[in-house]
mmCIF file of C-alpha atoms and ligand atoms in Angstrom:
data_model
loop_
_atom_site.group_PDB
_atom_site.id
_atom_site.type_symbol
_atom_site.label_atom_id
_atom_site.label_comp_id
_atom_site.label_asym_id
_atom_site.label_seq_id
_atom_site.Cartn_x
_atom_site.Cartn_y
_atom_site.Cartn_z
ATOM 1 C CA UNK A 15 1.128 -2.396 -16.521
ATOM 2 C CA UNK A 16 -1.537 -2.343 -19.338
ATOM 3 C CA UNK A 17 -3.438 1.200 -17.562
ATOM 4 C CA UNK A 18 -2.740 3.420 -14.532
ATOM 5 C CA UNK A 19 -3.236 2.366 -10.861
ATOM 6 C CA UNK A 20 -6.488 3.701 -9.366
ATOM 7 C CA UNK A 21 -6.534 5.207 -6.332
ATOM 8 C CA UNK A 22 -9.217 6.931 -4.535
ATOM 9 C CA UNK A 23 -8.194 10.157 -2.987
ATOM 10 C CA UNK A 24 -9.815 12.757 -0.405
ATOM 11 C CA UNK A 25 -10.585 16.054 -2.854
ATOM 12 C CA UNK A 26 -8.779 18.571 -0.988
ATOM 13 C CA UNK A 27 -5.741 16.801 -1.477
ATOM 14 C CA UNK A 28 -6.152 17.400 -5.060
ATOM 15 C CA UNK A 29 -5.987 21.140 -5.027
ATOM 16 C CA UNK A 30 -9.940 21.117 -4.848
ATOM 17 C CA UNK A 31 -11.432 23.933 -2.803
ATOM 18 C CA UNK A 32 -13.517 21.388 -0.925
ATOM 19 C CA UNK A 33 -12.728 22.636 2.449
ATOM 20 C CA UNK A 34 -14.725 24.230 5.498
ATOM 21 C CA UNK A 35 -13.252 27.890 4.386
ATOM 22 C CA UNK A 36 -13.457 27.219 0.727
ATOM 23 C CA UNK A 37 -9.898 25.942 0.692
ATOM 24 C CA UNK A 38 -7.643 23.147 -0.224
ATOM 25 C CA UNK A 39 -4.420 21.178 0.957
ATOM 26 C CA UNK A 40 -2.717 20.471 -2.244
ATOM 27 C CA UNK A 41 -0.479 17.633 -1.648
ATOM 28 C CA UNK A 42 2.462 17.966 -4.552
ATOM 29 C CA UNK A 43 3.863 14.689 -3.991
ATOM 30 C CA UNK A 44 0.581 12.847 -4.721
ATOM 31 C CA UNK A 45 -0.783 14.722 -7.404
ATOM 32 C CA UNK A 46 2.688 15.147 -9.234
ATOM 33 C CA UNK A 47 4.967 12.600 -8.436
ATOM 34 C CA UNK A 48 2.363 9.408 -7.904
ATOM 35 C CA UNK A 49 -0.076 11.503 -10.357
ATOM 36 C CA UNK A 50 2.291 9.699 -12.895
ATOM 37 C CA UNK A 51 1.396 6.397 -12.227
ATOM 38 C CA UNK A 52 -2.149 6.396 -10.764
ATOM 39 C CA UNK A 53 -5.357 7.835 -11.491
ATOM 40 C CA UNK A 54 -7.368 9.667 -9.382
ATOM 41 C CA UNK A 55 -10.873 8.872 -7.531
ATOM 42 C CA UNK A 56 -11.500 11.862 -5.143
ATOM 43 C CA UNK A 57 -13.906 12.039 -2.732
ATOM 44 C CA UNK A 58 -14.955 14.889 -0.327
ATOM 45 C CA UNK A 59 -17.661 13.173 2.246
ATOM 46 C CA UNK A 60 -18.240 16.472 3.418
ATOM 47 C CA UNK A 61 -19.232 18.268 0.189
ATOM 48 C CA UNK A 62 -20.632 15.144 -1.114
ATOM 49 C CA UNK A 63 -22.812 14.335 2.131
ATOM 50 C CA UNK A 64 -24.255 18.224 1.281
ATOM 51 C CA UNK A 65 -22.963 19.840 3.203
ATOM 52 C CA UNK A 66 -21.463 22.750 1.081
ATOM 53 C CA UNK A 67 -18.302 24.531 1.081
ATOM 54 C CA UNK A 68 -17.434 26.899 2.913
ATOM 55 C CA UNK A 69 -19.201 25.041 5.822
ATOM 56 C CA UNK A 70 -19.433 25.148 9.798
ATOM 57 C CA UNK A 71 -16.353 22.920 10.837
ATOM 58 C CA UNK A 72 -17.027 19.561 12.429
ATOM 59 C CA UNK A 73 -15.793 17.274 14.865
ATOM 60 C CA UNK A 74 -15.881 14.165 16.662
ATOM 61 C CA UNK A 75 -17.054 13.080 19.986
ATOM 62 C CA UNK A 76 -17.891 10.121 22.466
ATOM 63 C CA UNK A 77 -17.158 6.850 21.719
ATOM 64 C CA UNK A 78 -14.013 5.895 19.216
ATOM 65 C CA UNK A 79 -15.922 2.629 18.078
ATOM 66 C CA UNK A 80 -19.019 4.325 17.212
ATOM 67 C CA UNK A 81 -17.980 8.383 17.012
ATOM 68 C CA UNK A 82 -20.296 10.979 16.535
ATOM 69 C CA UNK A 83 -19.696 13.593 13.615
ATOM 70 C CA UNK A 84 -20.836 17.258 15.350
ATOM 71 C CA UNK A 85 -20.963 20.413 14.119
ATOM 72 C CA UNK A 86 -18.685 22.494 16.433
ATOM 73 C CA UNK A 87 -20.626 25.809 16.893
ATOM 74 C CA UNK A 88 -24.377 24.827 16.457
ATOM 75 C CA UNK A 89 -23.515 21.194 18.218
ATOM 76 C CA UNK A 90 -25.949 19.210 15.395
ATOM 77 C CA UNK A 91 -25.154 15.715 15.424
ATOM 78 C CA UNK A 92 -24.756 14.864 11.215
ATOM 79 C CA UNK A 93 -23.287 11.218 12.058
ATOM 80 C CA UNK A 94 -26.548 10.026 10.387
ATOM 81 C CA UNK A 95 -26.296 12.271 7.589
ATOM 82 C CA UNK A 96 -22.788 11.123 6.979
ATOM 83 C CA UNK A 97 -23.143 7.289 7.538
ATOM 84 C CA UNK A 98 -25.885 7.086 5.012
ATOM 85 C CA UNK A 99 -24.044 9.121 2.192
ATOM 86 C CA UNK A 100 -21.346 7.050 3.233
ATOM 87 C CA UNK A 101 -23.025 3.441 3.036
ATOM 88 C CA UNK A 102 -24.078 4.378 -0.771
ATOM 89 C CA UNK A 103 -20.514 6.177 -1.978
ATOM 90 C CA UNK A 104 -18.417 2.798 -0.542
ATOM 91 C CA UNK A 105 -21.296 0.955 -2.567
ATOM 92 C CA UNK A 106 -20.513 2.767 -5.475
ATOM 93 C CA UNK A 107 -16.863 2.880 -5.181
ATOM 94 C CA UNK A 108 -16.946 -1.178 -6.255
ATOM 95 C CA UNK A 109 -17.391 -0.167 -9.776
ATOM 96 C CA UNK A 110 -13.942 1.982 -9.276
ATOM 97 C CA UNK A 111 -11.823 -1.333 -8.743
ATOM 98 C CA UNK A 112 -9.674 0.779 -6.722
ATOM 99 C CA UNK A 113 -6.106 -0.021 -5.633
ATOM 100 C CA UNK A 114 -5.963 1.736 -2.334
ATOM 101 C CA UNK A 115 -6.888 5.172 -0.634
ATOM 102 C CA UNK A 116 -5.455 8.199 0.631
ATOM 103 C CA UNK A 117 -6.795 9.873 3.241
ATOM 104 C CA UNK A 118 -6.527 13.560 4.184
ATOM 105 C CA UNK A 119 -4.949 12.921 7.787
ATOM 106 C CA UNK A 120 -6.876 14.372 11.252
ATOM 107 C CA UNK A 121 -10.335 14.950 9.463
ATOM 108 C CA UNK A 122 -13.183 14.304 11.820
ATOM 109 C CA UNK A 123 -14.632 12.376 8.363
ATOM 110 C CA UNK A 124 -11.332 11.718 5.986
ATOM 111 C CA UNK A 125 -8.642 10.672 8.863
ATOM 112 C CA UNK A 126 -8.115 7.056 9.169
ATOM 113 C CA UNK A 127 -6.575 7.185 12.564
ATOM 114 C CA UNK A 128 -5.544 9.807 15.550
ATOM 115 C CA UNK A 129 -8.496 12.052 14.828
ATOM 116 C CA UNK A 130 -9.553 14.352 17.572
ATOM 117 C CA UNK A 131 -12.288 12.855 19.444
ATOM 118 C CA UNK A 132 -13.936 14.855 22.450
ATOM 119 C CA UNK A 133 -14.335 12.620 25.773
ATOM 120 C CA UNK A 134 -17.050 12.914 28.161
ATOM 121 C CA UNK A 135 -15.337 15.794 29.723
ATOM 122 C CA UNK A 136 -14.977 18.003 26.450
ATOM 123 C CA UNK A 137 -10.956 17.148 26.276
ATOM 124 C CA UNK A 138 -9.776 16.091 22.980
ATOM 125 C CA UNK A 139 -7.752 12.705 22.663
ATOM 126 C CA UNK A 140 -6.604 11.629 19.344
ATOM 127 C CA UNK A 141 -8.089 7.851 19.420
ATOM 128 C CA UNK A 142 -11.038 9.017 16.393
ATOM 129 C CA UNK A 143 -11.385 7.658 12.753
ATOM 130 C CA UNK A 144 -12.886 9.554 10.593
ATOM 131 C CA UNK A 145 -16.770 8.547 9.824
ATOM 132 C CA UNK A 146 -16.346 8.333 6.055
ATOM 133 C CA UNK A 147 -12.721 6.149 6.982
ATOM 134 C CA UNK A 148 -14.013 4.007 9.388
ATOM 135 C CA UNK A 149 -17.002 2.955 6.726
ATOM 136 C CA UNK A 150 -14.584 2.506 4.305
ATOM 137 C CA UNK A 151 -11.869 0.897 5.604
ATOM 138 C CA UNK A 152 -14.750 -1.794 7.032
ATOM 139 C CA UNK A 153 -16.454 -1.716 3.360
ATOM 140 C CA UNK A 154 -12.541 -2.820 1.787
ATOM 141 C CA UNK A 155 -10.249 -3.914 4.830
ATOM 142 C CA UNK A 156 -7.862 -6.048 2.282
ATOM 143 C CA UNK A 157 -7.626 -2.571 0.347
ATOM 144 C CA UNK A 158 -3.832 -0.414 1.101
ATOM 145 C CA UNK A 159 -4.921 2.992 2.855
ATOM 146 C CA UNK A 160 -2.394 5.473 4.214
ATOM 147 C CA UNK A 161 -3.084 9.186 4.764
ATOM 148 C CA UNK A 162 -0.800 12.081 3.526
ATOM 149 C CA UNK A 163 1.175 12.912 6.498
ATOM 150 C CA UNK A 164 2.345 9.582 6.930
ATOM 151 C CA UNK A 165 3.164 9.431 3.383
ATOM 152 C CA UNK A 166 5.835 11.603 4.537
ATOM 153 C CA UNK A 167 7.604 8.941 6.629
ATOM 154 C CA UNK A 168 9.974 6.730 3.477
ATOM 155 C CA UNK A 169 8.858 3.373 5.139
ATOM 156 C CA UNK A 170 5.350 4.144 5.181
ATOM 157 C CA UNK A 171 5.332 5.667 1.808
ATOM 158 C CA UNK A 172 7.423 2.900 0.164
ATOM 159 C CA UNK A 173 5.102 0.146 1.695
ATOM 160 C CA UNK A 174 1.896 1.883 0.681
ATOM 161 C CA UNK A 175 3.232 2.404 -3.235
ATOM 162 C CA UNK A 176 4.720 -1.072 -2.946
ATOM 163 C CA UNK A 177 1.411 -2.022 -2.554
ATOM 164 C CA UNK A 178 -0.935 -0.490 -4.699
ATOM 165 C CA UNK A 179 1.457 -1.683 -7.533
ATOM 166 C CA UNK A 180 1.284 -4.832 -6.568
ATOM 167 C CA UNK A 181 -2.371 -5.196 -5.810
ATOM 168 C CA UNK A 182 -2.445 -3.599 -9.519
ATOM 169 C CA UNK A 183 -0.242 -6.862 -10.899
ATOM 170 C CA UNK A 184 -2.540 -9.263 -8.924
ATOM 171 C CA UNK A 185 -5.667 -7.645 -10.197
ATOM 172 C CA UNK A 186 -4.008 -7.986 -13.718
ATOM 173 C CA UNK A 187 -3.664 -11.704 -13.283
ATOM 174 C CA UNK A 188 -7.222 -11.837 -12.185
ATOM 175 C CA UNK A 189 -8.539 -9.650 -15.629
ATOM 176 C CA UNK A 190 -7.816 -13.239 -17.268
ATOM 177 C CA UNK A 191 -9.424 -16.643 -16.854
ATOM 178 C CA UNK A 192 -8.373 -17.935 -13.475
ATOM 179 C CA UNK A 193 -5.873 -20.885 -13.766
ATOM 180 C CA UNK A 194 -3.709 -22.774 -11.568
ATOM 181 C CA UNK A 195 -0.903 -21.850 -13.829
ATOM 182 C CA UNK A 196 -1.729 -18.000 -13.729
ATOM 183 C CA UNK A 197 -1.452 -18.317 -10.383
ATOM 184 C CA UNK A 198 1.448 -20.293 -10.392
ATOM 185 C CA UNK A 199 3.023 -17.677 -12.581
ATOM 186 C CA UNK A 200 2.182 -14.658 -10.025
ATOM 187 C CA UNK A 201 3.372 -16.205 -7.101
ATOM 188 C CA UNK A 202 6.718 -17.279 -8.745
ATOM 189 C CA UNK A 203 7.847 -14.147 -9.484
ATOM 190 C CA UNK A 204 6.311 -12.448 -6.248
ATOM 191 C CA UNK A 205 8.118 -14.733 -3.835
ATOM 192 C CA UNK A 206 11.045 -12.841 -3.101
ATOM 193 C CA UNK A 207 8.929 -9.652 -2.798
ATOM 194 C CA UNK A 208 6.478 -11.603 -0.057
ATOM 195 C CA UNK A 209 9.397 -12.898 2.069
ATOM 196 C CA UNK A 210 10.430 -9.139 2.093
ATOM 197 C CA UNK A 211 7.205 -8.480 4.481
ATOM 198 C CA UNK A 212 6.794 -11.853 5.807
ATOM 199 C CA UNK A 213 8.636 -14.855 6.368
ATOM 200 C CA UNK A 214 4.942 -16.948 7.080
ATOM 201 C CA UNK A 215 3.247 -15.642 4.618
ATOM 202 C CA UNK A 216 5.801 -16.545 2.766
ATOM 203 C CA UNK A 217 5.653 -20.188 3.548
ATOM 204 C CA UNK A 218 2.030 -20.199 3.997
ATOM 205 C CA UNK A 219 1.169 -19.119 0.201
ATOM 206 C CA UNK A 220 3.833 -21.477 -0.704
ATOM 207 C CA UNK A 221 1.875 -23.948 0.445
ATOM 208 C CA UNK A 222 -1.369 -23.195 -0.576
ATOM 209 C CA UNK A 223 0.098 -22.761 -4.300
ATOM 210 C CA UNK A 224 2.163 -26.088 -3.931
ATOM 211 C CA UNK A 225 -1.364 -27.780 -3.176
ATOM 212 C CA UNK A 226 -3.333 -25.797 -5.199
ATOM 213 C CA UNK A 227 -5.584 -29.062 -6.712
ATOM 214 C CA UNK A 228 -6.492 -29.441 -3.310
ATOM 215 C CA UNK A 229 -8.831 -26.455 -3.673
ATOM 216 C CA UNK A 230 -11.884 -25.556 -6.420
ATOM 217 C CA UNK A 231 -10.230 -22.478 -8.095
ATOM 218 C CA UNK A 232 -11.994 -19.434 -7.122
ATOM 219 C CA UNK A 233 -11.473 -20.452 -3.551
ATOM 220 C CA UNK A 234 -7.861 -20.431 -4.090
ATOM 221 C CA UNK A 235 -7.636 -17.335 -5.793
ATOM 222 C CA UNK A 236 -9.833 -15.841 -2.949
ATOM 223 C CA UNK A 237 -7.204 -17.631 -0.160
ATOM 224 C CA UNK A 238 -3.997 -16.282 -1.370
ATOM 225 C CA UNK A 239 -5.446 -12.757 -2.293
ATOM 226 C CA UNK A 240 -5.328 -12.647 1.339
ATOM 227 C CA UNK A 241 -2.543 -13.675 2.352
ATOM 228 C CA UNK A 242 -1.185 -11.611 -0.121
ATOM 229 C CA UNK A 243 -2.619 -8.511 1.274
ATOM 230 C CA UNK A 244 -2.143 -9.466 4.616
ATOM 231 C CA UNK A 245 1.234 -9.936 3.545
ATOM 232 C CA UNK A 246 2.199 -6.470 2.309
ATOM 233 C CA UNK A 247 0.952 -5.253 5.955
ATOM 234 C CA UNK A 248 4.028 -6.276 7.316
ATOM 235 C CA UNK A 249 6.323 -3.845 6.828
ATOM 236 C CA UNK A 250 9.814 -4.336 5.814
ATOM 237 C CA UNK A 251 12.842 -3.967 7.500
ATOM 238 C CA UNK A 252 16.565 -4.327 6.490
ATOM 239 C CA UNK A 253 16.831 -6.971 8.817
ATOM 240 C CA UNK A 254 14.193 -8.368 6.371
ATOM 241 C CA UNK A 255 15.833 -7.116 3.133
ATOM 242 C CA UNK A 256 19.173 -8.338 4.212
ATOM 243 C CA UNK A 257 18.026 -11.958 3.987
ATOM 244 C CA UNK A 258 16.283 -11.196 1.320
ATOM 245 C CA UNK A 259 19.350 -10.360 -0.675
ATOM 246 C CA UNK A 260 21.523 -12.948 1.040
ATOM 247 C CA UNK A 261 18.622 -15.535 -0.395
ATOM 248 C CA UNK A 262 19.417 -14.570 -3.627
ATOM 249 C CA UNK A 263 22.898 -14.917 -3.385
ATOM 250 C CA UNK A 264 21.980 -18.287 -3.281
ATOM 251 C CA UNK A 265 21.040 -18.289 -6.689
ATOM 252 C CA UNK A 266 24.780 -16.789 -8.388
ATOM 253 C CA UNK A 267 26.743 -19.462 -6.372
ATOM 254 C CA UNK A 268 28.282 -21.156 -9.448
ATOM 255 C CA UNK A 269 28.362 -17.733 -11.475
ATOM 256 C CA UNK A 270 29.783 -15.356 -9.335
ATOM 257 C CA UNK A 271 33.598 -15.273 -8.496
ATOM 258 C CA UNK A 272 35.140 -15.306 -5.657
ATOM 259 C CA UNK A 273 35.957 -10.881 -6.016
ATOM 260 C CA UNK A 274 32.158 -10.556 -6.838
ATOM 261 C CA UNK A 275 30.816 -12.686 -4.396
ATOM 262 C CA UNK A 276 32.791 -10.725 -1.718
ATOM 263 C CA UNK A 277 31.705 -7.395 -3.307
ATOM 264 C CA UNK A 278 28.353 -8.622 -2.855
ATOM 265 C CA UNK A 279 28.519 -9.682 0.765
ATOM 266 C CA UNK A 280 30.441 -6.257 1.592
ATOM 267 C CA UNK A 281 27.591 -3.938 0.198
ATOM 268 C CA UNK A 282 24.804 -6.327 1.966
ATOM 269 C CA UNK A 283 26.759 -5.698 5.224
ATOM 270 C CA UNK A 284 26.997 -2.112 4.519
ATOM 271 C CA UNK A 285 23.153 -1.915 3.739
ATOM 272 C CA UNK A 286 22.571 -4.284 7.037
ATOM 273 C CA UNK A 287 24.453 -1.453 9.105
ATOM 274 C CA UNK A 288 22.908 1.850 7.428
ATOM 275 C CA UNK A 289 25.420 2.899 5.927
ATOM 276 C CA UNK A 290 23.876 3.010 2.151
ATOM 277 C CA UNK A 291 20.025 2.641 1.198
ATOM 278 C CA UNK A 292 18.938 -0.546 -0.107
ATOM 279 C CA UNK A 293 18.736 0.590 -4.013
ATOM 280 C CA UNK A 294 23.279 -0.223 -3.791
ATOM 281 C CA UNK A 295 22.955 -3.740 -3.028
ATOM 282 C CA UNK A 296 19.695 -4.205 -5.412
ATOM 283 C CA UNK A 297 21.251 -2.269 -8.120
ATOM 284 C CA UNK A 298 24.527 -4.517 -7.900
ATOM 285 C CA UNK A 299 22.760 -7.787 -8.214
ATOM 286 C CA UNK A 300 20.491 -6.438 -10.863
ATOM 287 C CA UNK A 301 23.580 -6.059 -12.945
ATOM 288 C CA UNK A 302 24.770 -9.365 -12.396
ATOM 289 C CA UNK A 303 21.232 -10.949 -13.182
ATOM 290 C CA UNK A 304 21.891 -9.316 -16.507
ATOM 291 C CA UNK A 305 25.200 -10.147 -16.836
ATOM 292 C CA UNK A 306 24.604 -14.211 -15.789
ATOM 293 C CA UNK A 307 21.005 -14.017 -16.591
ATOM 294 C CA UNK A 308 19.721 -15.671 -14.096
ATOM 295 C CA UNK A 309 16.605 -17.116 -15.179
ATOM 296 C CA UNK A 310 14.817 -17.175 -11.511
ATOM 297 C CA UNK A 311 15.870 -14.082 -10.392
ATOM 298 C CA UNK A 312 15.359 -11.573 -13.490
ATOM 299 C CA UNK A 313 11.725 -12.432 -13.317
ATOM 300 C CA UNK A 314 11.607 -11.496 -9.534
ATOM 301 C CA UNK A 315 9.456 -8.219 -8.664
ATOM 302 C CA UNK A 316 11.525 -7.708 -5.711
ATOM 303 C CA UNK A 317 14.369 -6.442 -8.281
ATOM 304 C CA UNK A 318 12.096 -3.697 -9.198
ATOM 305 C CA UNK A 319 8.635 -3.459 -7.719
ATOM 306 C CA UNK A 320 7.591 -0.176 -8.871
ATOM 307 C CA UNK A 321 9.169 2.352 -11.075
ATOM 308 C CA UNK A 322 12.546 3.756 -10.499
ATOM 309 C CA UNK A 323 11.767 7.130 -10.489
ATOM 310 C CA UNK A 324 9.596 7.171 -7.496
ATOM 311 C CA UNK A 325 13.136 6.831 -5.707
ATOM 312 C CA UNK A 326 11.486 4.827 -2.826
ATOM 313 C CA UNK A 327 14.470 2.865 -1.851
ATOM 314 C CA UNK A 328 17.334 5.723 -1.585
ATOM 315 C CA UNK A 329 17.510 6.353 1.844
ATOM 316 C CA UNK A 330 19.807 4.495 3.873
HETATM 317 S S1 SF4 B 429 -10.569 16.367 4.732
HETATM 318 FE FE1 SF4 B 429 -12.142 15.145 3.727
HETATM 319 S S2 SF4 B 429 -14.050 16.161 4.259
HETATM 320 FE FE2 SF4 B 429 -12.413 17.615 4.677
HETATM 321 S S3 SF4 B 429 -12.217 18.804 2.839
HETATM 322 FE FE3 SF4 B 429 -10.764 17.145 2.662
HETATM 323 S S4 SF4 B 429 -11.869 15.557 1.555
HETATM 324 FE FE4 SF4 B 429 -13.411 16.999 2.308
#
């Protein structure tokens, strides 16, 4: 990738003392680990709708379509306040071409789901969004968002960085003139890496990019970079991976002998029953793309969709 991934970020996350008691909620993983590979955008509606830190805490109440951002001891109502700020920081955020968001999880303006909302009868029930959220996640609903406890879960976390590095690639491919063949080119060596989500969306942008004349160009390029997104929504499973790797078994059946081939199937039966994480049988046909070079296969993101370090596929 030519520069980092950018990614905007709630500010206390960060370490900055953006809070309601002047306080943060440093989150090591993203600023170290993914603060390798991404740049920051932060964002702290609360400070940056003015209302100051320290600050009276907040919450939300009523409706879960349409909540209403309160201050919890003096009961003012700052929705208002909020949505406007809100309205012209998503506006803004355009410029950022951001990759995806994480959220600071159960903030009546930063959570992106299971907030605290107060019903009718003063009870909480965690059915809220958070104000800022909800506006953006309307503003950019193709955009990845997760929120920092749920980063904690490996699925979750490997889907969302999955995801931001790919929406990096595609926006990449879009940085240059817009061809059929550019296109062409993306979705070649994406394919495996789609199926791994979804087996339609699979077939669908097959089809779209197998009739691609069909369709003036930025229309296309609009099409699939929604299926593509929609795509990556589906999570993946090992039932999923399994046939993923089977697939490309496909591919070594002339190369491999017979004592490799069984290898092979072994390890994807030992991934299919939990027994070892999904980087064995990935690692073992990456060596024999080497070894064969397989010309279809070593260009396939699936072999290595985001960098090794991040360690996102070593738990069984
Ligand atoms: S949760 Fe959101 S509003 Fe609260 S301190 Fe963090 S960034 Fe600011």
């Amino acid at each position: 990738m030519n520069e980092k991934i950018k990614l905007g970020v709630s500010a206390c996350l960060l370490g900055e003392p953006v809070r309601f008691d002047g306080g943060h909620k440093l989150d090591r993983f993203i600023t170290g680990t993914l603060g390798a590979y991404v740049e920051f955008v932060p964002v702290c509606p609360e400070v940056e709708a003015g209302f100051g830190a320290p600050r009276e805490t907040m919450h939300l109440e009523g409706d879960p379509a349409a909540p209403r951002l309160v201050t919890s001891r003096t009961k003012r109502d700052v929705t208002d306040q909020m949505l406007t700020w809100g309205h012209r920081r998503v506006a803004d955020l355009e410029k950022e071409d951001l990759c995806g968001f994480i959220f600071k999880s159960k903030s009546p303006s930063s959570g992106m789901a299971r907030v605290n909302i107060l019903n009718d009868k003063g009870m909480p029930e965690q059915k809220g969004v958070g104000v800022f959220a909800l506006v953006f996640m309307r503003h950019f609903p193709l955009l990845p968002v997760e929120d920092e406890g749920r980063l904690h879960d490996d699925k979750l976390r490997e889907n969302f960085i999955e995801s931001i590095f790919t929406l990096k690639r595609w926006r990449e491919c879009l940085s240059e003139k817009k061809s059929r063949g550019r296109l062409v080119d993306f979705h070649t060596k994406h394919k495996l890496l789609v199926m791994s989500h979804s087996a339609e969306h699979y077939r669908s942008m097959g089809k779209l990019v197998a009739d691609s004349k069909a369709m003036p160009v930025d229309k296309l390029f609009d099409t699939y970079q929604g299926l593509l997104m929609e795509a990556l929504r589906f999570k993946t499973t090992i039932k999923k991976n399994a046939n993923v790797l089977q697939h490309m078994l496909g591919y070594f059946k002339k190369q491999l002998s017979a004592d490799e081939k069984q290898e092979l199937l072994e390890i994807i039966d030992h991934y299919r029953k939990g027994d070892v994480p999904l980087i064995v049988p990935v690692t073992l046909i990456n060596h024999y793309v080497r070894k064969y070079d397989q010309p279809y296969l070593k260009e396939q993101v699936y072999l290595q969709p985001h960098p090794i370090e991040l360690q996102l596929r070593n738990h069984a």
